[in-house]
mmCIF file of C-alpha atoms in Angstrom:
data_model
loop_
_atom_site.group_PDB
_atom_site.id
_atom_site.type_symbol
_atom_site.label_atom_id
_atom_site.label_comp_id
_atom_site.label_asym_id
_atom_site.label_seq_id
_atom_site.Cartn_x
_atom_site.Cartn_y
_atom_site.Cartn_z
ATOM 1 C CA UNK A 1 -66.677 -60.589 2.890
ATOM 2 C CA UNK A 2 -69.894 -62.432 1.826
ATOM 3 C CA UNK A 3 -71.901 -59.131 1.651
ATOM 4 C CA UNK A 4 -68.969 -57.449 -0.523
ATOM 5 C CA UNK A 5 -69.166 -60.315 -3.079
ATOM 6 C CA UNK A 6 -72.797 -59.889 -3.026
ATOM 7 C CA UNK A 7 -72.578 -56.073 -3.353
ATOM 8 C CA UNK A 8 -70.396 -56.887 -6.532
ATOM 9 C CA UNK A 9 -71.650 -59.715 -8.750
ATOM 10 C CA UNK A 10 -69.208 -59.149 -11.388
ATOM 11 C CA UNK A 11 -66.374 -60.201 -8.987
ATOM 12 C CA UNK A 12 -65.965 -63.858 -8.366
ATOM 13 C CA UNK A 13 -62.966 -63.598 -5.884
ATOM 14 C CA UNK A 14 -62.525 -61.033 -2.784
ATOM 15 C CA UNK A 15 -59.139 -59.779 -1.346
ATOM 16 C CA UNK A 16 -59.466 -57.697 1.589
ATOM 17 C CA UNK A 17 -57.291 -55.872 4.356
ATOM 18 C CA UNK A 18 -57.931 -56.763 7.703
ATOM 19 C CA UNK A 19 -56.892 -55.796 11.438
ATOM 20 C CA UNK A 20 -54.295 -57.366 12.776
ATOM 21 C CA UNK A 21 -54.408 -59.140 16.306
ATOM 22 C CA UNK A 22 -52.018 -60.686 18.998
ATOM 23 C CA UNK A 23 -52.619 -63.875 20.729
ATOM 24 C CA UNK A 24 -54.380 -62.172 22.998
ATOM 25 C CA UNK A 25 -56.830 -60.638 21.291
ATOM 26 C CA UNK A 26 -55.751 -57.390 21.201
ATOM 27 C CA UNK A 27 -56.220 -55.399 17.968
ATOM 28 C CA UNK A 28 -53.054 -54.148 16.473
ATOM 29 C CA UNK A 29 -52.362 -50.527 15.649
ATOM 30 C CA UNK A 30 -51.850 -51.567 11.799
ATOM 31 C CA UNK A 31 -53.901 -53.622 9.304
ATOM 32 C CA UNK A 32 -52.395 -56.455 7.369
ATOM 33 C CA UNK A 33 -51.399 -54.079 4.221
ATOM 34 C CA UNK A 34 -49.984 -51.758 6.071
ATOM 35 C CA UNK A 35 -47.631 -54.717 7.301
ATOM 36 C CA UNK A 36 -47.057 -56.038 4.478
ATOM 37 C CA UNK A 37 -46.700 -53.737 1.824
ATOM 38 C CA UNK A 38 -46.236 -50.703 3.273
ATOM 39 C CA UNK A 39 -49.512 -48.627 2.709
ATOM 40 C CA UNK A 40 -53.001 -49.696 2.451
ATOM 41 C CA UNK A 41 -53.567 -48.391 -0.900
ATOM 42 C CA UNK A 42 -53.361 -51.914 -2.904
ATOM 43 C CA UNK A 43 -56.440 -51.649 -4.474
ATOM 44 C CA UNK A 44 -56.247 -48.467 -5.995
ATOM 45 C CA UNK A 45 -52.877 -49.597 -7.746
ATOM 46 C CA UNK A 46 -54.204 -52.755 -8.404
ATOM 47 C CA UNK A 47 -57.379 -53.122 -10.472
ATOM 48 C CA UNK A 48 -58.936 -56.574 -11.598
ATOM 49 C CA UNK A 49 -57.050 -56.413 -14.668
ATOM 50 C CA UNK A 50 -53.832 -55.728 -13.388
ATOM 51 C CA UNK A 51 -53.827 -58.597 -10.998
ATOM 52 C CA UNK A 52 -52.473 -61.489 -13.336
ATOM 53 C CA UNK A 53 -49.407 -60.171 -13.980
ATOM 54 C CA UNK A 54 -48.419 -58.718 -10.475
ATOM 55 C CA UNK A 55 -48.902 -62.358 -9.157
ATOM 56 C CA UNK A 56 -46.675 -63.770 -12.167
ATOM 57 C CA UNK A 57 -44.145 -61.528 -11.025
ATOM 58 C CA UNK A 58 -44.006 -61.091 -7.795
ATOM 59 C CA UNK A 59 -45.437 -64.574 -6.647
ATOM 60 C CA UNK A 60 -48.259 -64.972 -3.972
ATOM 61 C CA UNK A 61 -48.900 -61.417 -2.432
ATOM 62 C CA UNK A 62 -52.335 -62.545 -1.312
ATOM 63 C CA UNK A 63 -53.144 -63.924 2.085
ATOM 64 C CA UNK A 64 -55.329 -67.075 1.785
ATOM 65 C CA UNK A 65 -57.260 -66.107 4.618
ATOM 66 C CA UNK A 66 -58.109 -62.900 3.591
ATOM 67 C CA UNK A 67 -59.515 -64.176 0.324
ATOM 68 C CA UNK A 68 -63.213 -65.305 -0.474
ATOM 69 C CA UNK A 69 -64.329 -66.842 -3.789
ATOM 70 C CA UNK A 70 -67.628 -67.187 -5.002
ATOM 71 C CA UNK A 71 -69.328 -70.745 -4.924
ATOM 72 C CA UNK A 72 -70.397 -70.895 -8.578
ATOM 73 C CA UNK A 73 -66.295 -70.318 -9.588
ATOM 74 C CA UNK A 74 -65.302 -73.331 -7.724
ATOM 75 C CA UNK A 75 -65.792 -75.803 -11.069
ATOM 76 C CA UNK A 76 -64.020 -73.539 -13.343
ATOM 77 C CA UNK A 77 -61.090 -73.558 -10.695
ATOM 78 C CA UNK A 78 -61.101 -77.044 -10.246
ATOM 79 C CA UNK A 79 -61.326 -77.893 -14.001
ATOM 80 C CA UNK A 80 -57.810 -75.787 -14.358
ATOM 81 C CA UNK A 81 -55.768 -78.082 -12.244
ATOM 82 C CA UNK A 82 -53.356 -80.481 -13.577
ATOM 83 C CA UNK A 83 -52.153 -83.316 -11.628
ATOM 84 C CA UNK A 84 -48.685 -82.739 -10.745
ATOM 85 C CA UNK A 85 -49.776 -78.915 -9.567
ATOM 86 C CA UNK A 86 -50.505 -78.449 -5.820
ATOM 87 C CA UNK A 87 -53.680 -77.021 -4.600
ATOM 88 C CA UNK A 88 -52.807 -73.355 -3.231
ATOM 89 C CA UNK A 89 -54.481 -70.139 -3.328
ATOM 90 C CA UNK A 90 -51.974 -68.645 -5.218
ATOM 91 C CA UNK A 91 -53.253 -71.012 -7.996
ATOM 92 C CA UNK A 92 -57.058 -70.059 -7.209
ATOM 93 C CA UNK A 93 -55.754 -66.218 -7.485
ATOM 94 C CA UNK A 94 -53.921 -66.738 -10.741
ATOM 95 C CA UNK A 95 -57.336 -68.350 -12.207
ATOM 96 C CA UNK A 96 -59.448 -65.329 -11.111
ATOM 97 C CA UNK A 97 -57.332 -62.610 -11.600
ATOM 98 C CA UNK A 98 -56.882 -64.080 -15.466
ATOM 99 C CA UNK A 99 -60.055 -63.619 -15.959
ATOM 100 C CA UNK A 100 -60.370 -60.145 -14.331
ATOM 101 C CA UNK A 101 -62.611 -61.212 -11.465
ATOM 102 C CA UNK A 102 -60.551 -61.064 -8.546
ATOM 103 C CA UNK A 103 -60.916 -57.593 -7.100
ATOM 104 C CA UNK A 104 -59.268 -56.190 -4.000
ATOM 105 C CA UNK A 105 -60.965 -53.544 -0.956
ATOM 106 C CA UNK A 106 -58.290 -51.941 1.460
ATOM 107 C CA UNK A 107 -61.901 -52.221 3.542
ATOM 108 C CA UNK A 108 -61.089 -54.279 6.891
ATOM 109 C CA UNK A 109 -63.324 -57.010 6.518
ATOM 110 C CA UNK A 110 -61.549 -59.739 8.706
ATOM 111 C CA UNK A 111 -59.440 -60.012 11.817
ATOM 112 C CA UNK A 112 -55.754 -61.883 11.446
ATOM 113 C CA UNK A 113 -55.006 -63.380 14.737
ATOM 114 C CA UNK A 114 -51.027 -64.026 15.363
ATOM 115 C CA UNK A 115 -50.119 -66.229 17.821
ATOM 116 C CA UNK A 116 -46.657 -68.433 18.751
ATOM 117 C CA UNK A 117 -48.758 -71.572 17.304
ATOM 118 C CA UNK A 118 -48.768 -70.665 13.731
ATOM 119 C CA UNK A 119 -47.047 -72.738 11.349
ATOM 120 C CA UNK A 120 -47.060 -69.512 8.666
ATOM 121 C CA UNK A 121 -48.758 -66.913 10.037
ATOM 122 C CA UNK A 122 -47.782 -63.223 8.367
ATOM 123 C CA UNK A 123 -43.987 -63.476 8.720
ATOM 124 C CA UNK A 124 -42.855 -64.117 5.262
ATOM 125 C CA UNK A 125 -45.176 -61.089 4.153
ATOM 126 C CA UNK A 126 -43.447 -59.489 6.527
ATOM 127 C CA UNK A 127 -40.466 -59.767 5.293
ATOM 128 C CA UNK A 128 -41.335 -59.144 1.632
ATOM 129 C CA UNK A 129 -42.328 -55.683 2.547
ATOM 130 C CA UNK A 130 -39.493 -54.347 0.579
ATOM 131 C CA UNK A 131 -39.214 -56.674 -2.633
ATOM 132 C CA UNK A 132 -42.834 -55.334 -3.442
ATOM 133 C CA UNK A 133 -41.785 -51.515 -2.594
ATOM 134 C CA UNK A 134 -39.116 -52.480 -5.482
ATOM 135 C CA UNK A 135 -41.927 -54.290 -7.573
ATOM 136 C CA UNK A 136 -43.600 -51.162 -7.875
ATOM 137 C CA UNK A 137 -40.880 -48.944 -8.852
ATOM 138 C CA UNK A 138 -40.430 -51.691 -11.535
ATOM 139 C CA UNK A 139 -43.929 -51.543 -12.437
ATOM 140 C CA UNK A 140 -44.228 -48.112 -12.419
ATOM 141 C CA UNK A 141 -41.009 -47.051 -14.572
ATOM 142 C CA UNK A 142 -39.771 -45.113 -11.447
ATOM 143 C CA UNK A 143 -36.451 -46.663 -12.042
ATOM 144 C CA UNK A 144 -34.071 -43.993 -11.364
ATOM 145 C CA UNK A 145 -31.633 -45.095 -8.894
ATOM 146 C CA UNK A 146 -32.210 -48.475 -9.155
ATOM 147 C CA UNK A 147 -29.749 -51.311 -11.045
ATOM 148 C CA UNK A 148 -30.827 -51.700 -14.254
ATOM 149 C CA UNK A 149 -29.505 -55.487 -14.623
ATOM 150 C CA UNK A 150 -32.370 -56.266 -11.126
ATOM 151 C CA UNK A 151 -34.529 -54.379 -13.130
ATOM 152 C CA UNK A 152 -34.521 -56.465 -15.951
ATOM 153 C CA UNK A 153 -34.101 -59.766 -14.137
ATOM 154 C CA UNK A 154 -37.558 -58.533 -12.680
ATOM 155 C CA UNK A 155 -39.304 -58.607 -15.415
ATOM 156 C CA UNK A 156 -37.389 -61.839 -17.071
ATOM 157 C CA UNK A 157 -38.507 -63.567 -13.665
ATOM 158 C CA UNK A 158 -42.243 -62.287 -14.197
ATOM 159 C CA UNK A 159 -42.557 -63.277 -18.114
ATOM 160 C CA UNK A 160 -41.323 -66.806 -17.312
ATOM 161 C CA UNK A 161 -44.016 -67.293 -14.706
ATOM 162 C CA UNK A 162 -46.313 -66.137 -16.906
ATOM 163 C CA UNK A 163 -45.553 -68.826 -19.914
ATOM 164 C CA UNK A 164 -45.464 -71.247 -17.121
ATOM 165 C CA UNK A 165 -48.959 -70.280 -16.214
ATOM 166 C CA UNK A 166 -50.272 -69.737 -19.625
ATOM 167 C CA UNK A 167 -50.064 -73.519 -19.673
ATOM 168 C CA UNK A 168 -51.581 -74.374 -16.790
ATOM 169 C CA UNK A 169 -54.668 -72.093 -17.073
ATOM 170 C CA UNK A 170 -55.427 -70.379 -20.126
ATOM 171 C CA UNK A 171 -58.233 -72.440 -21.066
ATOM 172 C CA UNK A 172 -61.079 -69.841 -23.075
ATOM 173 C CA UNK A 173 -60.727 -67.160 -25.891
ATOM 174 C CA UNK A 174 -61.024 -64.474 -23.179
ATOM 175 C CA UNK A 175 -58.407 -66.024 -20.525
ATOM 176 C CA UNK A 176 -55.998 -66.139 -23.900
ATOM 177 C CA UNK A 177 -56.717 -62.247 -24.698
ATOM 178 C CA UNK A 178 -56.438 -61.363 -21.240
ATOM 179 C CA UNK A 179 -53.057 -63.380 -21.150
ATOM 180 C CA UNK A 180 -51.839 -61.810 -24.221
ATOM 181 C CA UNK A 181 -52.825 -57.964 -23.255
ATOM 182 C CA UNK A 182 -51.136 -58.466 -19.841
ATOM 183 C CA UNK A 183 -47.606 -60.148 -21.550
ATOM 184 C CA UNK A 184 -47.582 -57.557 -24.338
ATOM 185 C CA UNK A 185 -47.393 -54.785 -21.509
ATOM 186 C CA UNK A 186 -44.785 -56.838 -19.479
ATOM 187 C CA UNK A 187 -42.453 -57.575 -22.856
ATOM 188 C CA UNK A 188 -42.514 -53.703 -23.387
ATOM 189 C CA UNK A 189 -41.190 -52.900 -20.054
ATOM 190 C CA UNK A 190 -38.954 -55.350 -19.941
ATOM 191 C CA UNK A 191 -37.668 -54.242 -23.640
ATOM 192 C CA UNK A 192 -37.538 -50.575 -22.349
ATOM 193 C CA UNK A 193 -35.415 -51.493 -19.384
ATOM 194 C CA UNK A 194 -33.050 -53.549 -21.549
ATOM 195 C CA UNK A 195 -32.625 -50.688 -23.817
ATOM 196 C CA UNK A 196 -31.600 -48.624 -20.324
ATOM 197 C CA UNK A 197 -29.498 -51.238 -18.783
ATOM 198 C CA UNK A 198 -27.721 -51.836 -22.312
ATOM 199 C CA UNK A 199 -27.368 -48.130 -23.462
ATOM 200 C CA UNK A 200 -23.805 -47.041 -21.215
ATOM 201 C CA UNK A 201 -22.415 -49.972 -22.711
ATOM 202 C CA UNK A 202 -19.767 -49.948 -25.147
ATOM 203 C CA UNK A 203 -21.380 -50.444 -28.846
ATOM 204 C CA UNK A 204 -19.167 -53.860 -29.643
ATOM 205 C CA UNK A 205 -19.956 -55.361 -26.042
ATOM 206 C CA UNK A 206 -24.007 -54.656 -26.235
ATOM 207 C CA UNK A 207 -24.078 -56.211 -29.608
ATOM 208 C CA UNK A 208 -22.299 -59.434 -28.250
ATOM 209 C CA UNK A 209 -24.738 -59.140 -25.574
ATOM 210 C CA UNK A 210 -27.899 -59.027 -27.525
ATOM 211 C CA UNK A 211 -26.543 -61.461 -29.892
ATOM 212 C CA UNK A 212 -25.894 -64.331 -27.310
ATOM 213 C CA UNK A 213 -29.175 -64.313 -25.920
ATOM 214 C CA UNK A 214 -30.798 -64.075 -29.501
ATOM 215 C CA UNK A 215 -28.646 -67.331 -30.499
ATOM 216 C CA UNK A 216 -29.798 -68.927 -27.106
ATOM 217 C CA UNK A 217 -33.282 -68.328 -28.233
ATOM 218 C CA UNK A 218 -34.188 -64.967 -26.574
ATOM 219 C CA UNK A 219 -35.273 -66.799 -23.247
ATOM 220 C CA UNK A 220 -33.742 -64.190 -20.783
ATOM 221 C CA UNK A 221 -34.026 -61.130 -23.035
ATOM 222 C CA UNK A 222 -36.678 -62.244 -25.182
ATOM 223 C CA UNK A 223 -34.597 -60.911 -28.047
ATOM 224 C CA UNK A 224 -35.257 -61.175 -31.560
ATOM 225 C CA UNK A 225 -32.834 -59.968 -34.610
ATOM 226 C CA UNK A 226 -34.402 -57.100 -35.030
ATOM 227 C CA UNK A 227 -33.205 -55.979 -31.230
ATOM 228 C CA UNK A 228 -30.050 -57.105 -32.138
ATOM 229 C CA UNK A 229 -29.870 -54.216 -34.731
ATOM 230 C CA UNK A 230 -31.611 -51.389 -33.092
ATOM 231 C CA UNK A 231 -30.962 -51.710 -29.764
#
């Protein structure tokens, strides 16, 4: 992982795949993105700049031990904590991926060794396998056959975490326009998918809809009067 981040100075944080092992050593006939999100194509879906918001939503999908940071980002991490947040690696993940540094290689540049001691281990990636199958359909607009109402509370979910993290680590001019790129793409999909969810409603119970949330200040929607009207 050390010769990747070397290969690749402009990247201050490594996420790799890695072969998976049992407690005997043994190597496993599937890597640890194959077992966790299905395919070991994350990287191609998932370039530096795209790797803010996916975290927002869909919490930590990166494995702490299959991440390596560069030594010269470690002040700017630490100078991003506030007291009453834990350290984590989801936290060091947010910080890089805000500033489009954190890059990911479906290379196999580690070995994951399960065993019956771990406290963690893979299990709850394991079983999240699905919920990021569904995170890309969201992502991705494929939302045909899907319920519009998850759909939205998808992306309601994801723009909440990232206001919550806007506070806690948008610290420079370029972490803010990063920040406001990624929410402006979020909003719009999750505008479009209220628009979908809304539309085979009757026109009297959409408008009630749309105008509750407004009056409650838009926080689920993110409604303003001007959706109200046109949507």
């Amino acid at each position: 992982m050390s010769s990747w981040l070397q290969a690749h100075p402009h990247c201050n944080g490594l996420f790799c795949n890695g072969l998976l092992m049992d407690e005997h050593n043994q190597i496993q006939p599937t890597t640890i993105w194959d077992a966790t999100y299905g395919h070991a194509s994350l990287s191609h879906e998932l370039p530096p700049a795209h790797f803010f918001p996916w975290l927002c939503f869909n919490n930590n999908f990166i494995i702490g031990a299959s991440m390596a940071i560069r030594r010269s980002a470690v002040p700017d991490i630490f100078n991003s904590w506030l007291p009453d947040e834990p350290w984590h690696d989801f936290i060091i993940a947010l910080k890089l991926s805000l500033n489009g540094t954190l890059a990911a290689t479906d290379a196999q540049l580690m070995y994951y060794r399960q065993h019956s001691s771990q406290t963690c281990g893979l299990q709850g990636h394991f079983q999240r396998s699905h919920t990021i199958a569904f995170a890309r359909q969201c992502w991705q607009q494929q939302w045909q056959g899907l319920d519009m109402q998850e759909v939205v509370r998808y992306f309601a979910f994801g723009l909440s975490n990232m206001e919550r993290y806007r506070l806690l680590l948008v610290k420079t001019t370029k972490e803010q326009t990063q920040f406001q790129q990624a929410y402006a793409i979020a909003l719009a999909k999750l505008k479009l998918a209220t628009q979908q969810w809304l539309a085979p409603m009757p026109w009297w119970s959409r408008k009630k809809k749309l105008l509750k949330h407004y009056l409650k200040g838009g926080e689920y929607l993110r409604t303003n009067f001007t959706d109200v009207l046109s949507m």
